[in-house]
CSV table of C-alpha atoms in Angstrom, one decimal:
chain,number,residue,atom,x,y,z
W,1,HIS,CA,8.7,-6.5,8.6
W,2,THR,CA,10.2,-9.5,6.7
W,3,LEU,CA,12.3,-7.3,4.3
W,4,LYS,CA,13.6,-5.1,7.1
W,5,GLY,CA,14.5,-8.2,9.2
W,6,SER,CA,16.2,-9.9,6.3
W,7,VAL,CA,18.5,-7.1,5.5
W,8,SER,CA,19.3,-6.1,9.1
W,9,ASN,CA,20.8,-9.6,9.5
W,10,PHE,CA,23.6,-8.5,7.3
W,11,GLY,CA,24.4,-5.4,9.3
W,12,ALA,CA,23.4,-3.2,6.4
W,13,GLN,CA,22.1,-0.1,8.0
W,14,GLN,CA,21.2,1.7,4.8
W,15,ALA,CA,19.4,-1.3,3.5
W,16,THR,CA,17.5,-1.7,6.8
W,17,GLN,CA,16.4,2.0,6.6
W,18,ALA,CA,15.3,1.7,3.0
W,19,ALA,CA,13.3,-1.5,3.8
W,20,TYR,CA,11.7,0.3,6.8
W,21,ARG,CA,10.7,3.2,4.5
W,22,LEU,CA,9.1,0.8,2.0
W,23,GLU,CA,7.2,-1.1,4.7
W,24,THR,CA,6.0,2.1,6.3
W,25,MET,CA,4.8,3.4,3.0
W,26,GLY,CA,2.9,0.2,2.3
W,27,ARG,CA,1.2,0.2,5.7
W,28,GLN,CA,0.2,3.8,5.3
W,29,GLY,CA,-1.0,3.4,1.7
W,30,GLN,CA,1.6,5.9,0.5
W,31,LEU,CA,3.2,3.8,-2.2
W,32,GLN,CA,3.0,6.8,-4.5
W,33,HIS,CA,6.3,7.9,-2.7
W,34,SER,CA,7.9,4.5,-3.2
W,35,ASP,CA,9.8,5.4,-6.4
W,36,SER,CA,12.8,7.0,-4.5
W,37,ALA,CA,12.8,4.0,-2.1
W,38,PHE,CA,13.0,1.6,-5.0
W,39,GLU,CA,15.7,3.7,-6.6
W,40,ASP,CA,17.7,3.3,-3.3
W,41,LEU,CA,17.0,-0.4,-3.4
W,42,VAL,CA,18.3,-0.8,-7.0
W,43,THR,CA,21.4,1.4,-6.3
W,44,ARG,CA,22.3,-0.6,-3.2
W,45,PHE,CA,21.6,-3.9,-5.0
W,46,GLU,CA,23.9,-3.0,-7.9
W,47,ASN,CA,26.7,-1.8,-5.6
W,48,TRP,CA,26.6,-4.9,-3.5
W,49,PHE,CA,28.0,-6.8,-6.5
W,50,ASN,CA,31.3,-4.9,-6.1
W,51,ARG,CA,31.7,-6.1,-2.5
W,52,ARG,CA,30.6,-9.7,-3.5
W,53,GLU,CA,27.8,-9.5,-0.8
W,54,PHE,CA,25.8,-12.3,-2.3
W,55,ASP,CA,23.7,-13.0,0.8
W,56,ALA,CA,22.7,-9.3,0.9
W,57,ILE,CA,21.9,-9.3,-2.8
W,58,MET,CA,19.7,-12.4,-2.4
W,59,ALA,CA,18.0,-10.9,0.6
W,60,ASP,CA,16.7,-8.1,-1.7
W,61,MET,CA,15.2,-10.7,-4.1
W,62,THR,CA,12.0,-12.6,-3.8
W,63,ASP,CA,12.1,-16.4,-3.2
W,64,ASP,CA,10.8,-16.9,-6.7
W,65,CYS,CA,13.1,-14.3,-8.3
W,66,VAL,CA,14.0,-14.4,-11.9
W,67,PHE,CA,17.2,-13.3,-13.6
W,68,GLU,CA,17.5,-13.2,-17.4
W,69,HIS,CA,20.5,-12.0,-19.3
W,70,ILE,CA,20.0,-11.1,-23.0
W,71,GLY,CA,23.2,-10.5,-24.8
W,72,ALA,CA,24.9,-11.2,-28.1
W,73,GLU,CA,24.5,-14.7,-29.4
W,74,GLY,CA,26.8,-17.1,-27.5
W,75,HIS,CA,27.3,-14.5,-24.7
W,76,SER,CA,24.0,-14.7,-22.9
W,77,PHE,CA,23.7,-16.1,-19.4
W,78,GLY,CA,20.2,-17.2,-20.2
W,79,ARG,CA,17.2,-17.3,-17.8
W,80,HIS,CA,17.4,-18.5,-14.2
W,81,GLU,CA,14.5,-18.9,-11.7
W,82,GLY,CA,14.5,-19.1,-8.0
W,83,GLN,CA,17.0,-18.1,-5.3
W,84,ASP,CA,19.5,-21.0,-5.8
W,85,ALA,CA,19.7,-20.7,-9.6
W,86,VAL,CA,20.1,-16.9,-9.4
W,87,ARG,CA,22.7,-17.1,-6.6
W,88,ALA,CA,24.7,-19.5,-8.7
W,89,VAL,CA,24.9,-16.9,-11.6
W,90,TRP,CA,26.1,-14.2,-9.2
W,91,HIS,CA,28.8,-16.5,-7.8
W,92,GLY,CA,30.0,-17.3,-11.4
W,93,LEU,CA,30.5,-13.6,-12.4
W,94,GLU,CA,34.1,-13.6,-11.2
W,95,ALA,CA,35.0,-16.4,-13.6
W,96,VAL,CA,33.6,-14.4,-16.6
W,97,PHE,CA,34.7,-10.9,-15.5
W,98,PRO,CA,37.9,-11.3,-13.3
W,99,GLY,CA,38.1,-8.5,-10.8
W,100,TYR,CA,34.9,-7.0,-12.0
W,101,LYS,CA,33.6,-3.6,-10.7
W,102,PHE,CA,30.2,-2.2,-11.6
W,103,GLU,CA,29.6,1.5,-12.0
W,104,VAL,CA,26.0,2.7,-11.7
W,105,GLU,CA,25.3,5.4,-14.3
W,106,ASP,CA,21.6,6.1,-13.9
W,107,VAL,CA,18.7,4.6,-11.9
W,108,PHE,CA,15.0,5.4,-12.0
W,109,ALA,CA,11.9,3.7,-10.8
W,110,ALA,CA,8.2,4.2,-11.5
W,111,GLY,CA,5.6,2.2,-9.5
W,112,GLU,CA,6.6,-1.5,-9.6
W,113,ARG,CA,9.2,-1.2,-12.3
W,114,GLY,CA,12.7,0.3,-12.4
W,115,THR,CA,15.8,0.5,-14.5
W,116,CYS,CA,19.5,0.8,-14.0
W,117,ARG,CA,22.1,1.8,-16.6
W,118,TRP,CA,25.6,0.6,-15.7
W,119,LYS,CA,29.1,-0.2,-16.9
W,120,VAL,CA,31.2,-3.2,-15.7
W,121,ARG,CA,35.0,-3.1,-15.9
W,122,TRP,CA,37.3,-6.1,-15.5
W,123,THR,CA,40.8,-7.3,-16.3
W,124,GLN,CA,41.2,-9.8,-19.1
W,125,PRO,CA,43.6,-12.8,-18.7
W,126,ASP,CA,46.3,-11.0,-20.7
W,127,GLY,CA,46.1,-8.1,-18.3
W,128,SER,CA,44.3,-5.7,-20.6
W,129,PRO,CA,41.3,-3.8,-19.3
W,130,ALA,CA,37.8,-4.6,-20.6
W,131,SER,CA,34.4,-3.1,-20.1
W,132,LEU,CA,30.7,-3.7,-21.0
W,133,ARG,CA,27.6,-1.5,-20.8
W,134,GLY,CA,24.2,-2.7,-19.8
W,135,VAL,CA,20.7,-1.9,-18.7
W,136,ASP,CA,18.8,-3.8,-16.0
W,137,ILE,CA,15.0,-3.8,-16.0
W,138,PHE,CA,13.5,-4.6,-12.6
W,139,THR,CA,10.1,-5.7,-11.4
W,140,PHE,CA,9.4,-5.1,-7.7
W,141,ARG,CA,7.1,-7.0,-5.5
W,142,ASP,CA,6.6,-6.7,-1.7
W,143,GLY,CA,9.6,-4.3,-1.4
W,144,LYS,CA,12.0,-6.7,-3.1
W,145,ILE,CA,13.3,-7.4,-6.6
W,146,ALA,CA,11.1,-10.1,-8.2
W,147,GLU,CA,12.7,-10.0,-11.7
W,148,LYS,CA,15.9,-8.6,-13.1
W,149,ILE,CA,16.3,-8.6,-16.9
W,150,THR,CA,19.7,-7.6,-18.1
W,151,TYR,CA,20.5,-6.4,-21.6
W,152,THR,CA,24.1,-5.9,-22.6
W,153,ALA,CA,26.0,-4.6,-25.6
């Protein structure tokens, strides 16, 4: 009920429907069917970055969420814990990747874990295009994202 109510506040009908599916599965003890619902959650979560829907992104994360970025030395965003710290990272993405757009390439979930393979494209200060590929590893709890660990190359 909490998840569904949180996402419905943003007028996100698809998110509300996915949250309802997860809640219903949990109440009925049918979480063996939750993989597709978690795949929907991850896909929606990743796509919200393109619309800069930070409130919706954070509504899909637990209060004690963790984001950790593991990249090349000197290019990692580090580890951030809690809603405020993680939200600050999301707000800072535009400064690092001006005009960024994420492209989801593949998503799968199994139980309380999931992954997303993606590419981000942006325009560098000199006007030239740039891109970066990455993989997110998710841990789910109570129908939300509790942890997102990002690896980039």
